[in-house]
Short mmCIF file of C-alpha atoms in Angstrom, two decimals:
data_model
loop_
_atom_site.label_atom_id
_atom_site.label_comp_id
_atom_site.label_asym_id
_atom_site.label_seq_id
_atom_site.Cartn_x
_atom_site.Cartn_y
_atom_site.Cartn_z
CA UNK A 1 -6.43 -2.76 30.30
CA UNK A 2 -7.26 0.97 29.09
CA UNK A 3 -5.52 1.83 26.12
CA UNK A 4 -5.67 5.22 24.40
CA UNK A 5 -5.30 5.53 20.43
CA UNK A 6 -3.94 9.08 19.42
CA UNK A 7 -4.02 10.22 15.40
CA UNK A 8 -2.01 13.28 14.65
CA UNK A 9 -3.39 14.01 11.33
CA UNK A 10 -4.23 12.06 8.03
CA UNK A 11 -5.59 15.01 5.62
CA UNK A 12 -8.96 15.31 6.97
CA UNK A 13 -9.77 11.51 7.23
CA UNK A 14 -11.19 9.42 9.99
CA UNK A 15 -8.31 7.36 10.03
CA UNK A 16 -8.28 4.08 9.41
CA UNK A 17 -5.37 3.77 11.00
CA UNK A 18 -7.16 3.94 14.54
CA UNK A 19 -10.64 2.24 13.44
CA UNK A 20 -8.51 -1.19 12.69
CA UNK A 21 -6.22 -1.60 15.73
CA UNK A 22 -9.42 -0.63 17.43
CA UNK A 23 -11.03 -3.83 16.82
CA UNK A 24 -7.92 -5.52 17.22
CA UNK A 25 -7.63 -4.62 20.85
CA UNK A 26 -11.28 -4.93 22.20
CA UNK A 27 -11.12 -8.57 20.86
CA UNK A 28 -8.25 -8.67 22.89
CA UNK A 29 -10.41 -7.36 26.10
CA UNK A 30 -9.05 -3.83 26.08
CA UNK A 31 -11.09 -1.00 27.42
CA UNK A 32 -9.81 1.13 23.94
CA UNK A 33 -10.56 5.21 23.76
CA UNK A 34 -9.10 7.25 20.59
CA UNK A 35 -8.24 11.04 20.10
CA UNK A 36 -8.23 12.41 17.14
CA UNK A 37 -5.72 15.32 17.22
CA UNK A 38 -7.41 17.16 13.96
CA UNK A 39 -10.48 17.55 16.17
CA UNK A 40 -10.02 17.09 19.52
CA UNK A 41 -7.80 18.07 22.13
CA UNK A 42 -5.21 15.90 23.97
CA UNK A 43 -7.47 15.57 27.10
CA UNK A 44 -6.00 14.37 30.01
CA UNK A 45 -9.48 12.54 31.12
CA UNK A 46 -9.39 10.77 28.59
CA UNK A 47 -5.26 9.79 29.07
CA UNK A 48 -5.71 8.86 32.32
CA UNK A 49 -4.74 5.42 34.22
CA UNK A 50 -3.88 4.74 30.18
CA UNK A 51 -1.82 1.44 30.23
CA UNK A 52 -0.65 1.83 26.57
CA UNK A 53 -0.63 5.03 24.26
CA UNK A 54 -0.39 4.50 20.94
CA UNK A 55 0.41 7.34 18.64
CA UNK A 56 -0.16 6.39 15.05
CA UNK A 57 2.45 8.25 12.14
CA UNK A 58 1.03 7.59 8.83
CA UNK A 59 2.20 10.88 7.41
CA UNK A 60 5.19 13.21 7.90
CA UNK A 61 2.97 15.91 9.14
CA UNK A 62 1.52 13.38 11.56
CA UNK A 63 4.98 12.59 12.86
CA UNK A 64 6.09 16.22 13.35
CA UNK A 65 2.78 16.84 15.37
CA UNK A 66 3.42 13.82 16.96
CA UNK A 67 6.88 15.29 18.56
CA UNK A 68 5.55 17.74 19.58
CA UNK A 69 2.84 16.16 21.65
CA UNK A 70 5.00 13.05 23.18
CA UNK A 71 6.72 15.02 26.03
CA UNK A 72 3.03 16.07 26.51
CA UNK A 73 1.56 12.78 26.78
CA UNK A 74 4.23 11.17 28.86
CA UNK A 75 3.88 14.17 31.52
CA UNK A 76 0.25 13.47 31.70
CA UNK A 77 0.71 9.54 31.85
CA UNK A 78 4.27 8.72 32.95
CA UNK A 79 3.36 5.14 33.82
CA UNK A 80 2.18 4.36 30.36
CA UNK A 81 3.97 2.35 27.97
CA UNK A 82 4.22 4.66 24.79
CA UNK A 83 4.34 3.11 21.18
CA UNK A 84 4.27 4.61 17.99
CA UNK A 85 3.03 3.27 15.22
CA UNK A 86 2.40 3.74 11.30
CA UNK A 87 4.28 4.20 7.85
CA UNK A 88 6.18 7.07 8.98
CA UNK A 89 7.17 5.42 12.95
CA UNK A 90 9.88 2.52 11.56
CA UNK A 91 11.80 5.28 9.36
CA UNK A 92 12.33 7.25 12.42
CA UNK A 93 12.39 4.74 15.20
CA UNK A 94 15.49 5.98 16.94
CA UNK A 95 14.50 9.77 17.28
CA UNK A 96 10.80 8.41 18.63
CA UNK A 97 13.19 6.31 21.30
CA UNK A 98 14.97 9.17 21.91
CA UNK A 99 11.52 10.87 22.58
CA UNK A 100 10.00 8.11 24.85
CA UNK A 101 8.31 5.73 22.79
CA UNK A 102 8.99 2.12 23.96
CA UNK A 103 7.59 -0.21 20.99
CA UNK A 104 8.04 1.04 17.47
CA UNK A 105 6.04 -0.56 14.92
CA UNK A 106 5.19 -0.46 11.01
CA UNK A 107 3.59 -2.48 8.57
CA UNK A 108 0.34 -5.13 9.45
CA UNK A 109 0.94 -3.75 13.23
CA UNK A 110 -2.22 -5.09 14.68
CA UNK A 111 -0.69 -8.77 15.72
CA UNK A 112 2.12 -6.75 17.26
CA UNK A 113 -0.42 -4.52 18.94
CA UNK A 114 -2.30 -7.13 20.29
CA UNK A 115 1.39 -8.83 21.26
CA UNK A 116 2.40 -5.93 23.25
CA UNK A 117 -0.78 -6.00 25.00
CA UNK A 118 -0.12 -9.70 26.54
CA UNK A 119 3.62 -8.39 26.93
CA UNK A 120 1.97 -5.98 29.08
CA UNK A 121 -0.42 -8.15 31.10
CA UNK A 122 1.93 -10.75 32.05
CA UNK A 123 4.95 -9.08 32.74
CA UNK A 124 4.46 -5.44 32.44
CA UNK A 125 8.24 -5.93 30.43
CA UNK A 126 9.53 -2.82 28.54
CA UNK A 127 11.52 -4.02 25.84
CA UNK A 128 10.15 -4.57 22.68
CA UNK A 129 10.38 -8.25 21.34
CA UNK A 130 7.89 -7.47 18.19
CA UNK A 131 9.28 -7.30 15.02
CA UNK A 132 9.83 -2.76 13.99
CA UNK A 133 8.26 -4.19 10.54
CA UNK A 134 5.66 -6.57 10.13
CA UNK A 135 5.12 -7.52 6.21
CA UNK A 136 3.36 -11.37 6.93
CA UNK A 137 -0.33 -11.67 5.87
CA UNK A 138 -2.92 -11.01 8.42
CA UNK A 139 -6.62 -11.46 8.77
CA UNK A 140 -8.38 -8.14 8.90
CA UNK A 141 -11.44 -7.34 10.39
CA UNK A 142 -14.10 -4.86 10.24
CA UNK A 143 -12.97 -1.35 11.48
CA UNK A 144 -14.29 -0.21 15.02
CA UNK A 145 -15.07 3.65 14.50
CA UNK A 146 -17.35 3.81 17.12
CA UNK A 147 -14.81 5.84 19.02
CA UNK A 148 -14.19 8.27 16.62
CA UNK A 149 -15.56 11.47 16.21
CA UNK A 150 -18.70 11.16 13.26
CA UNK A 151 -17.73 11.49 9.32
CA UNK A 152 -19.35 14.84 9.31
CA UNK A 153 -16.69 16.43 11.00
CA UNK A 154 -14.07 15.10 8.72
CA UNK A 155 -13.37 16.06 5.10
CA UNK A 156 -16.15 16.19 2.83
CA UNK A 157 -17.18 16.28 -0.61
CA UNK A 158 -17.33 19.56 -2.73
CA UNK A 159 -19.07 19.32 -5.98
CA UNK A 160 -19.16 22.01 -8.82
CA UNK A 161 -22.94 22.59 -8.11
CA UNK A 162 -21.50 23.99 -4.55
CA UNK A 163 -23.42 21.20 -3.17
CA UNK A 164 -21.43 18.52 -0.77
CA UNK A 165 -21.41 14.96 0.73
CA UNK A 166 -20.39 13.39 4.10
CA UNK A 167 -17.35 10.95 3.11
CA UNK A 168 -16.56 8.05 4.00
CA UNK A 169 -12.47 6.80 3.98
CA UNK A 170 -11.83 3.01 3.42
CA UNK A 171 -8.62 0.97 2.29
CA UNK A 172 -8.79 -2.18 0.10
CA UNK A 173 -5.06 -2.89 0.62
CA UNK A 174 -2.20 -1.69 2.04
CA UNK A 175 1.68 -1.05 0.78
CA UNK A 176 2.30 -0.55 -2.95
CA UNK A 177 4.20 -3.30 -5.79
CA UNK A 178 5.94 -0.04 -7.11
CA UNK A 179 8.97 1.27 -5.88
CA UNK A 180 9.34 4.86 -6.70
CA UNK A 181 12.63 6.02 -5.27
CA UNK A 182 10.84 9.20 -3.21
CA UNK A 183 7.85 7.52 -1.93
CA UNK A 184 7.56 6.73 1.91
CA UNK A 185 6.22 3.69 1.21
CA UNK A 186 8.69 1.86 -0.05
CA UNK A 187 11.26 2.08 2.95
CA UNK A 188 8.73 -0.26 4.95
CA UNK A 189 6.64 -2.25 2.37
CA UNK A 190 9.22 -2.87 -0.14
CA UNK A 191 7.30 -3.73 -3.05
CA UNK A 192 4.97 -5.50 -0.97
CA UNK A 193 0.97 -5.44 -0.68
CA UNK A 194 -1.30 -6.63 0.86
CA UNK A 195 -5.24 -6.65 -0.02
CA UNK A 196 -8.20 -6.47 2.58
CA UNK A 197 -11.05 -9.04 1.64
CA UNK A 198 -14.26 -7.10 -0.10
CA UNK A 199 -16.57 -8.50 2.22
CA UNK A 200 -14.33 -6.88 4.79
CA UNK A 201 -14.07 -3.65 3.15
CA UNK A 202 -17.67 -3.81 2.22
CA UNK A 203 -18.81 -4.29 5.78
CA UNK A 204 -16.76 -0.95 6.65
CA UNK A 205 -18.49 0.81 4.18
CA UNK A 206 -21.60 0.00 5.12
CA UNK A 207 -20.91 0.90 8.78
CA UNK A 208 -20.03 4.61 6.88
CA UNK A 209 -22.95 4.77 4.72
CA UNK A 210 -25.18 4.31 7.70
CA UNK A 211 -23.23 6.65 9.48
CA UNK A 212 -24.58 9.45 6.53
CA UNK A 213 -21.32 8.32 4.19
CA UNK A 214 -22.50 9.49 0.17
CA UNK A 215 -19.33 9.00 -1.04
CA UNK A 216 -16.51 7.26 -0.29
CA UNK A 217 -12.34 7.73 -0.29
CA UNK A 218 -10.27 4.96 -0.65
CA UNK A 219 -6.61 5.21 0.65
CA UNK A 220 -4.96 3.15 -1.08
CA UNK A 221 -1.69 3.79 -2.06
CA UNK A 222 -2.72 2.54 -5.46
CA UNK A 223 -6.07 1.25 -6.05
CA UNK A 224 -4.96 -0.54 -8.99
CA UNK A 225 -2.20 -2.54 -7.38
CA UNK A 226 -4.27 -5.53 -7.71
CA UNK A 227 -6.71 -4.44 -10.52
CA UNK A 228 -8.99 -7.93 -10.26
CA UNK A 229 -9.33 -7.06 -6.58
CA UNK A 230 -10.32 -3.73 -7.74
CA UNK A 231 -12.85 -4.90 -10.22
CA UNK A 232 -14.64 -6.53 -6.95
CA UNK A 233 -14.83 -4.24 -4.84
CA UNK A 234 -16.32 -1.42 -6.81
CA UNK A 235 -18.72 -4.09 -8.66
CA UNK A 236 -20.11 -5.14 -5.10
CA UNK A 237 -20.54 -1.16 -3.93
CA UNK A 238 -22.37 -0.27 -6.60
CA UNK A 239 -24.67 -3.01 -6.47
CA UNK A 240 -25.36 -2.59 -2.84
CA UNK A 241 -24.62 1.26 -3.03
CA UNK A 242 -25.78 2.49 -6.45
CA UNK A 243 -25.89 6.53 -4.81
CA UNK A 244 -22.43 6.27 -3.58
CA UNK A 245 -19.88 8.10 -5.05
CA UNK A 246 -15.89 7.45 -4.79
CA UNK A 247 -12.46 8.49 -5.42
CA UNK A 248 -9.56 6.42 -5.39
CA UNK A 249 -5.51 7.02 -6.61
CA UNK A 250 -4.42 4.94 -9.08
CA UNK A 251 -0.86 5.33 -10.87
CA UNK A 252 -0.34 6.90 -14.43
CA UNK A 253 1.14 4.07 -15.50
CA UNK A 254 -1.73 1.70 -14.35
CA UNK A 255 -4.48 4.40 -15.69
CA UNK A 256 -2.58 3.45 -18.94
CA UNK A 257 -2.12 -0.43 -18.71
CA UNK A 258 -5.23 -0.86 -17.27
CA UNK A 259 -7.57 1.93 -19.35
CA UNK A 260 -10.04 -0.55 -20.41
CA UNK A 261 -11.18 -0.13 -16.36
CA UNK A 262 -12.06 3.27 -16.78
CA UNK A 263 -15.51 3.15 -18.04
CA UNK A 264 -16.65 0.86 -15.58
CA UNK A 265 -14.95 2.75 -12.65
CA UNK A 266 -17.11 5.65 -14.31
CA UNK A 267 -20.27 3.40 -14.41
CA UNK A 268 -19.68 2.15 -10.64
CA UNK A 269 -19.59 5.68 -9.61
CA UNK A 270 -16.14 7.02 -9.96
CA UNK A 271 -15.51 10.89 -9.52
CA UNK A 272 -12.18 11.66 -9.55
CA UNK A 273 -9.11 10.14 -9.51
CA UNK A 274 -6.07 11.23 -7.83
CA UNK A 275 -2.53 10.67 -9.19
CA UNK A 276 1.36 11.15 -8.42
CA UNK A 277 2.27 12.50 -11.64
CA UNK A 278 5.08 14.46 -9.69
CA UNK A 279 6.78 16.06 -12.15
CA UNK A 280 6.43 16.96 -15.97
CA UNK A 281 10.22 17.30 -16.61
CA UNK A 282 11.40 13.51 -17.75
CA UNK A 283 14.96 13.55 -16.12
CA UNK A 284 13.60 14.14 -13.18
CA UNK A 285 10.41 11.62 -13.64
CA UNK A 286 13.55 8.88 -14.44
CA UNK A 287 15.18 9.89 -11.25
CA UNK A 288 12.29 9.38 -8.79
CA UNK A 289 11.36 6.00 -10.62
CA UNK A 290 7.92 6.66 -12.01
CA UNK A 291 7.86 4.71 -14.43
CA UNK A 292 5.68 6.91 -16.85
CA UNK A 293 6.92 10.29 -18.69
CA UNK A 294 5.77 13.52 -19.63
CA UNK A 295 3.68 12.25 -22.77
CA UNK A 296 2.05 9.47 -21.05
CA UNK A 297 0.50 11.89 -17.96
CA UNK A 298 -1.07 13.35 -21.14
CA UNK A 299 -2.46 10.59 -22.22
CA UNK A 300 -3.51 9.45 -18.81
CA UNK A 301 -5.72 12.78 -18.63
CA UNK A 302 -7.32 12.27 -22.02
CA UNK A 303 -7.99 8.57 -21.10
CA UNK A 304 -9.61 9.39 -17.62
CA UNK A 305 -11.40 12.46 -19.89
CA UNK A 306 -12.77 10.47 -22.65
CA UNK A 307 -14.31 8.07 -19.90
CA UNK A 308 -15.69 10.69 -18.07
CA UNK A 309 -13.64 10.90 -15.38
CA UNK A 310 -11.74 13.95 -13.69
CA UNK A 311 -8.02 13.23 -12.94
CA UNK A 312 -6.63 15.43 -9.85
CA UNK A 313 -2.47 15.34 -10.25
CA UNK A 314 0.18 16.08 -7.71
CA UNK A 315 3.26 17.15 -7.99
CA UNK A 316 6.83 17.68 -6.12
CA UNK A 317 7.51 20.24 -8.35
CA UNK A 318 10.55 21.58 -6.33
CA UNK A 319 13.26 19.14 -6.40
CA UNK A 320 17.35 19.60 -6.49
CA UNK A 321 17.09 19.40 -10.36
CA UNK A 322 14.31 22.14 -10.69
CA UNK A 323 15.24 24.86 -12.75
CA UNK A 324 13.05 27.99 -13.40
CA UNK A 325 12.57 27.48 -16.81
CA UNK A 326 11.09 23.48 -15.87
CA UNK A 327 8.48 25.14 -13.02
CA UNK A 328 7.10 26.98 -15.85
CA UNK A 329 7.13 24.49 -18.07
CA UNK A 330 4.91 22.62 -15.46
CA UNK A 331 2.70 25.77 -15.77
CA UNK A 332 2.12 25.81 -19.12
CA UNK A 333 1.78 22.12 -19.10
CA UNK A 334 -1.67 22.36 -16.51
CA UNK A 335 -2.70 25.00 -19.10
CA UNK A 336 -2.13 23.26 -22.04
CA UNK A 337 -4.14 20.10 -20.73
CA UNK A 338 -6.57 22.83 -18.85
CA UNK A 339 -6.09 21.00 -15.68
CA UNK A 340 -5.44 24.37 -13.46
CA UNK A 341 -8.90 23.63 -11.41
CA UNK A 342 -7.81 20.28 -11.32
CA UNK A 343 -4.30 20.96 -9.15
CA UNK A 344 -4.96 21.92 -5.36
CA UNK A 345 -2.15 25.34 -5.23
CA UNK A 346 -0.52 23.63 -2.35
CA UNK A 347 0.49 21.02 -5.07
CA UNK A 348 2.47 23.46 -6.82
CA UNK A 349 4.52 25.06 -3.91
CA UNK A 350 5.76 20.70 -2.52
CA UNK A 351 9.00 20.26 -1.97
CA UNK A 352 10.78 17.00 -2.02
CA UNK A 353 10.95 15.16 1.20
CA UNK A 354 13.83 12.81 1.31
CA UNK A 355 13.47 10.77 5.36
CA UNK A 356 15.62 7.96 6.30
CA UNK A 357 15.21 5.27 3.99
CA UNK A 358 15.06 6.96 0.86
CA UNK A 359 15.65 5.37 -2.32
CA UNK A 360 16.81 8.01 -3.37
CA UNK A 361 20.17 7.95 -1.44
CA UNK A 362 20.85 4.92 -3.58
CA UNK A 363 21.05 7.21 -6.78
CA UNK A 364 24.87 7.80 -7.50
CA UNK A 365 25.58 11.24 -6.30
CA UNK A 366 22.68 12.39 -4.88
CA UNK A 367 24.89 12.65 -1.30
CA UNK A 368 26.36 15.70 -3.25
CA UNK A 369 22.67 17.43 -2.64
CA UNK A 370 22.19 16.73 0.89
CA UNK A 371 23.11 17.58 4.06
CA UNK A 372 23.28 15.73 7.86
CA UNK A 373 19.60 14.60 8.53
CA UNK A 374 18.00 16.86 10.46
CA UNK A 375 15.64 15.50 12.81
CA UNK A 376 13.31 18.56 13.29
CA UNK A 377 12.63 18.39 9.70
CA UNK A 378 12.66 14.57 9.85
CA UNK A 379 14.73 14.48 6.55
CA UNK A 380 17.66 15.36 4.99
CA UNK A 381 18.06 19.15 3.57
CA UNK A 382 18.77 19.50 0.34
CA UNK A 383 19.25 23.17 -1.40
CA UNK A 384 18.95 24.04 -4.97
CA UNK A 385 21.97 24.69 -6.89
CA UNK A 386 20.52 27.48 -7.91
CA UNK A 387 19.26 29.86 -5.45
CA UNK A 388 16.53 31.42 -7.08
CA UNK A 389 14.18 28.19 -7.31
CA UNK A 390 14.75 27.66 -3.50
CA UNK A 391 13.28 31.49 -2.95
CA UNK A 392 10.97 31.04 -5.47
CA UNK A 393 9.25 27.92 -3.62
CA UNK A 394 9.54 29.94 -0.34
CA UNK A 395 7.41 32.50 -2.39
CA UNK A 396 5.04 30.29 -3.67
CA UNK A 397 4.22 28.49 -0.50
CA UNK A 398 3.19 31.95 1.27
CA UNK A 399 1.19 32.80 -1.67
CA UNK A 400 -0.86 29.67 -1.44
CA UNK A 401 -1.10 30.05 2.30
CA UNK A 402 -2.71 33.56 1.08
CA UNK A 403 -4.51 32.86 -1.32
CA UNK A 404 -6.23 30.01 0.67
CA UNK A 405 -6.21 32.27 3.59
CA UNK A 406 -8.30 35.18 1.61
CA UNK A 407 -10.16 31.89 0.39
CA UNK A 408 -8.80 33.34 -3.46
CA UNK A 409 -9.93 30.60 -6.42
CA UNK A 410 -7.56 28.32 -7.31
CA UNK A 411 -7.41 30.01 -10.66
CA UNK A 412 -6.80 32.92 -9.51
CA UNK A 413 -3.92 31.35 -7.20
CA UNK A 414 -2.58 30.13 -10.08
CA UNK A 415 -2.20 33.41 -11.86
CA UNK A 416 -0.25 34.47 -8.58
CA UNK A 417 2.06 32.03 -9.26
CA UNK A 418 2.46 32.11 -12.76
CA UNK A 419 3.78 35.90 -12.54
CA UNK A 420 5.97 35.11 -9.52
CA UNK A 421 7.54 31.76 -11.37
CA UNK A 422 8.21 34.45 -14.23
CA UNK A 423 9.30 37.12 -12.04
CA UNK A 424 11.95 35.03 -10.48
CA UNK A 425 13.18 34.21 -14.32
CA UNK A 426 13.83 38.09 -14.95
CA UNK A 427 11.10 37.82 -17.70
CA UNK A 428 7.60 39.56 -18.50
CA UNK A 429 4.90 37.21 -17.65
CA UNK A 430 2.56 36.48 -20.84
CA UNK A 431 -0.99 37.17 -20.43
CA UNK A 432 -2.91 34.08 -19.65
CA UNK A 433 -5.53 32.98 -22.11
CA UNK A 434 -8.91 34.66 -20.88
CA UNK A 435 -11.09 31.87 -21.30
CA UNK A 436 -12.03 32.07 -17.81
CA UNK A 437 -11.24 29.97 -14.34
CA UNK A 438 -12.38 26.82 -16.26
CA UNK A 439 -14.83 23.94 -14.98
CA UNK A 440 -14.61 22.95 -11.07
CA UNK A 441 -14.34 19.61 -10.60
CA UNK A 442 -15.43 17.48 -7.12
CA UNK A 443 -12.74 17.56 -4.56
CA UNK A 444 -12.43 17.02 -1.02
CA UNK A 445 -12.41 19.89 0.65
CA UNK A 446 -8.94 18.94 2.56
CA UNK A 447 -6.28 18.27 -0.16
CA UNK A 448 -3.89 15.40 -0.59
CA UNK A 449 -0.41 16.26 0.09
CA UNK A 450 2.29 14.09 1.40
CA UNK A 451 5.02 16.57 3.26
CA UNK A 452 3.90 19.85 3.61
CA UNK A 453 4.77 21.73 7.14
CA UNK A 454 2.28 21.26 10.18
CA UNK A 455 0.30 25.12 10.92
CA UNK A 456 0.70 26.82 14.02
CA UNK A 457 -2.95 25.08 14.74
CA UNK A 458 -1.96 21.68 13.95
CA UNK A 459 0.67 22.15 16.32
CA UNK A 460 -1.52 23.32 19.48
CA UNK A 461 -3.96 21.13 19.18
CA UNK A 462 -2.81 19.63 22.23
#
């Protein structure tokens, strides 16, 4: 049976996402193709006599490209049973039915992958007896990313020497034990996780490193969920790979309860970590359930500093309880810790996404904020009482977009932004410290974000 794998988009990384199910399925005797929709085109050779299409959602982006390229895939392959599958499918399973997708799936998918395909074979049925949300244990194997297009056309490595590496992107668990209210993992894994062996992870590395993988990207929700897992895994790729370099995120909390880590996640080759601080404002860092406040993300930076580590935060700095006066204070709080080359712009111009499922339509009166879902944004609007932050984020976002655009340092970005956040008070902005841009540190050259919009690009590239 042929089955075509379809990724949207997963910030720049050869997704994992496919690579798994892959091996899944040819176990299973399935003739398995994948298109990556970052790189490649929707090509109808490739889609056709396709039994099953699977389209997998891991990120809001993803799904909104994904909408857009379902009524394209079904005219190409009518016959074909559709499924969608990934974080983002089970929170918006009755809009993808309303699309054309058949099966909707989240969670440890692969069994009900694999299920669908005998569903298939013996009866060709259409109704979907799998469970929407698998949480039971399953036994992972090795990623199949033979099918995918090679590392060194994904994101890579940019290091302050203006030297780079081909990257690698692994997972060593999936879900998260945290439940911040705003997070979209918490809808589906509900406190749950669920860790991939190290020999299993290891093996996928070493498939990457051979592929021309110097460093490597773990995606992890948190890579400190299960810290003695952790401790494994990066003890058994630095012995094998002692010239590999990684990056994982990790939690402020956990950088705090678990500092005595970071010296040997320096000594095993950390770079950077990344880390949902979110916000620097603590009624708002109590609202979205973060468990750590203002004071403690600056204690998180001097612990990952004094081991030698660079911390990369992001934010949602525009929420329904941002005022003007708290986005500069977010400002001035990246200057005081000197973290501005640390903070990808797009970071500062993120609104809050709130899809079905939200924990945060438990808090009491947060209905007051939001209006009817709205499926082309695939969440619920919300508008800031006051009407100058909402024009204000509008502003920064097309700065960013500029600034990126005339390929502008992120220092200088930031000074953009820092007058405009001013502007919009009715207030002189001070003059910024000249001290200069400050010290790069390594980054991948795609940024993490969670829910900005798709680009015109994104969007045609089927």
């Amino acid at each position: 049976m042929k089955v075509v794998l379809i990724n949207p988009y997963e910030i720049g990384r050869q997704p994992f996402g496919l690579a798994e199910p892959v091996a899944w399925l040819k176990r299973a005797g399935c003739e398995v193709h994948c298109l990556d929709l970052t790189l490649q085109r929707l090509d109808p050779e490739v889609l056709r006599d396709a039994r099953l299409v699977a389209i997998y959602v891991a990120m809001h982006t993803a799904t909104r490209i994904a909408m857009e390229a379902i009524p394209r895939v079904l005219a190409i392959v009518p016959g074909a049973h559709l499924c969608v599958y990934g974080l983002y499918a089970p929170m918006n399973e009755k809009l993808l039915r309303d699309l054309g997708a058949q099966t909707v799936l989240g969670g440890e998918v692969e069994p009900a992958l694999v299920s669908l395909i005998e569903r298939l074979r013996a009866e060709g049925g259409q109704m979907q007896t799998e469970p929407v949300v698998n949480l039971s244990k399953i036994e992972f194997m090795v990623p199949d990313r033979a099918s995918l297009p090679p590392l060194e056309r994904y994101a890579h490595l940019q290091l302050p020497d203006g030297s780079r590496k081909t990257v690698g992107f692994a997972e060593g668990s999936r879900g998260c034990k945290h439940l911040c209210r705003h997070c979209p993992v918490v809808p589906v894994y509900q406190g749950a996780f669920r860790v991939i062996p190290v020999d299993t992870v290891m093996a996928d590395v070493r498939q990457q490193v051979a592929a021309g993988a110097r460093h490597i990207s773990f995606g992890d929700p948190d890579f400190l969920n299960g810290p003695t897992h952790a401790h494994k895994l990066v003890q058994a790729l630095h012995a094998e790979f002692p010239d590999v370099s990684y990056d994982a995120t990790i939690k402020i909390q956990h950088l705090i309860d678990h500092a005595q880590m970071l010296p040997e996640l320096k000594s095993t080759g950390c770079l950077f970590i990344t880390a949902a601080v979110e916000s620097v404002d603590d009624r708002v860092l109590e609202r979205l359930a973060k468990n750590h406040t203002n004071a403690d993300f600056a204690r998180a930076v001097a612990l990952c500093r004094a081991a030698g580590i660079a911390l990369a935060p992001t934010f949602v700095a525009f929420t329904p309880w941002t005022t003007l006066e708290g986005y500069i204070a977010l400002l001035k709080r990246l200057l005081e810790l000197d973290l501005v080359e640390n903070v990808p712009p797009i970071q500062l111009a993120i609104r809050l996404l709130i899809p079905q499922g939200s924990l945060l339509l438990e808090l009491p009166g947060f209905q007051a904020h939001i209006g009817e879902f709205d499926s082309r944004l695939l969440g619920f609007p919300w508008a800031n009482p006051d009407p100058r932050v909402d024009r204000l984020q509008l502003a920064v976002q097309q700065q960013v977009a500029k600034g990126e655009a005339e390929n502008m340092s992120r220092h200088d970005i930031f000074t953009s932004i820092w007058k405009l956040a001013h502007q919009a008070l009715g207030v002189k902005p001070p003059e910024l410290a000249d001290s200069g841009p400050g010290m790069p540190i390594p980054r991948l050259s795609e940024p993490w974000y969670c829910c900005a919009e798709p680009t015109h690009q994104q969007l045609q590239s089927f």
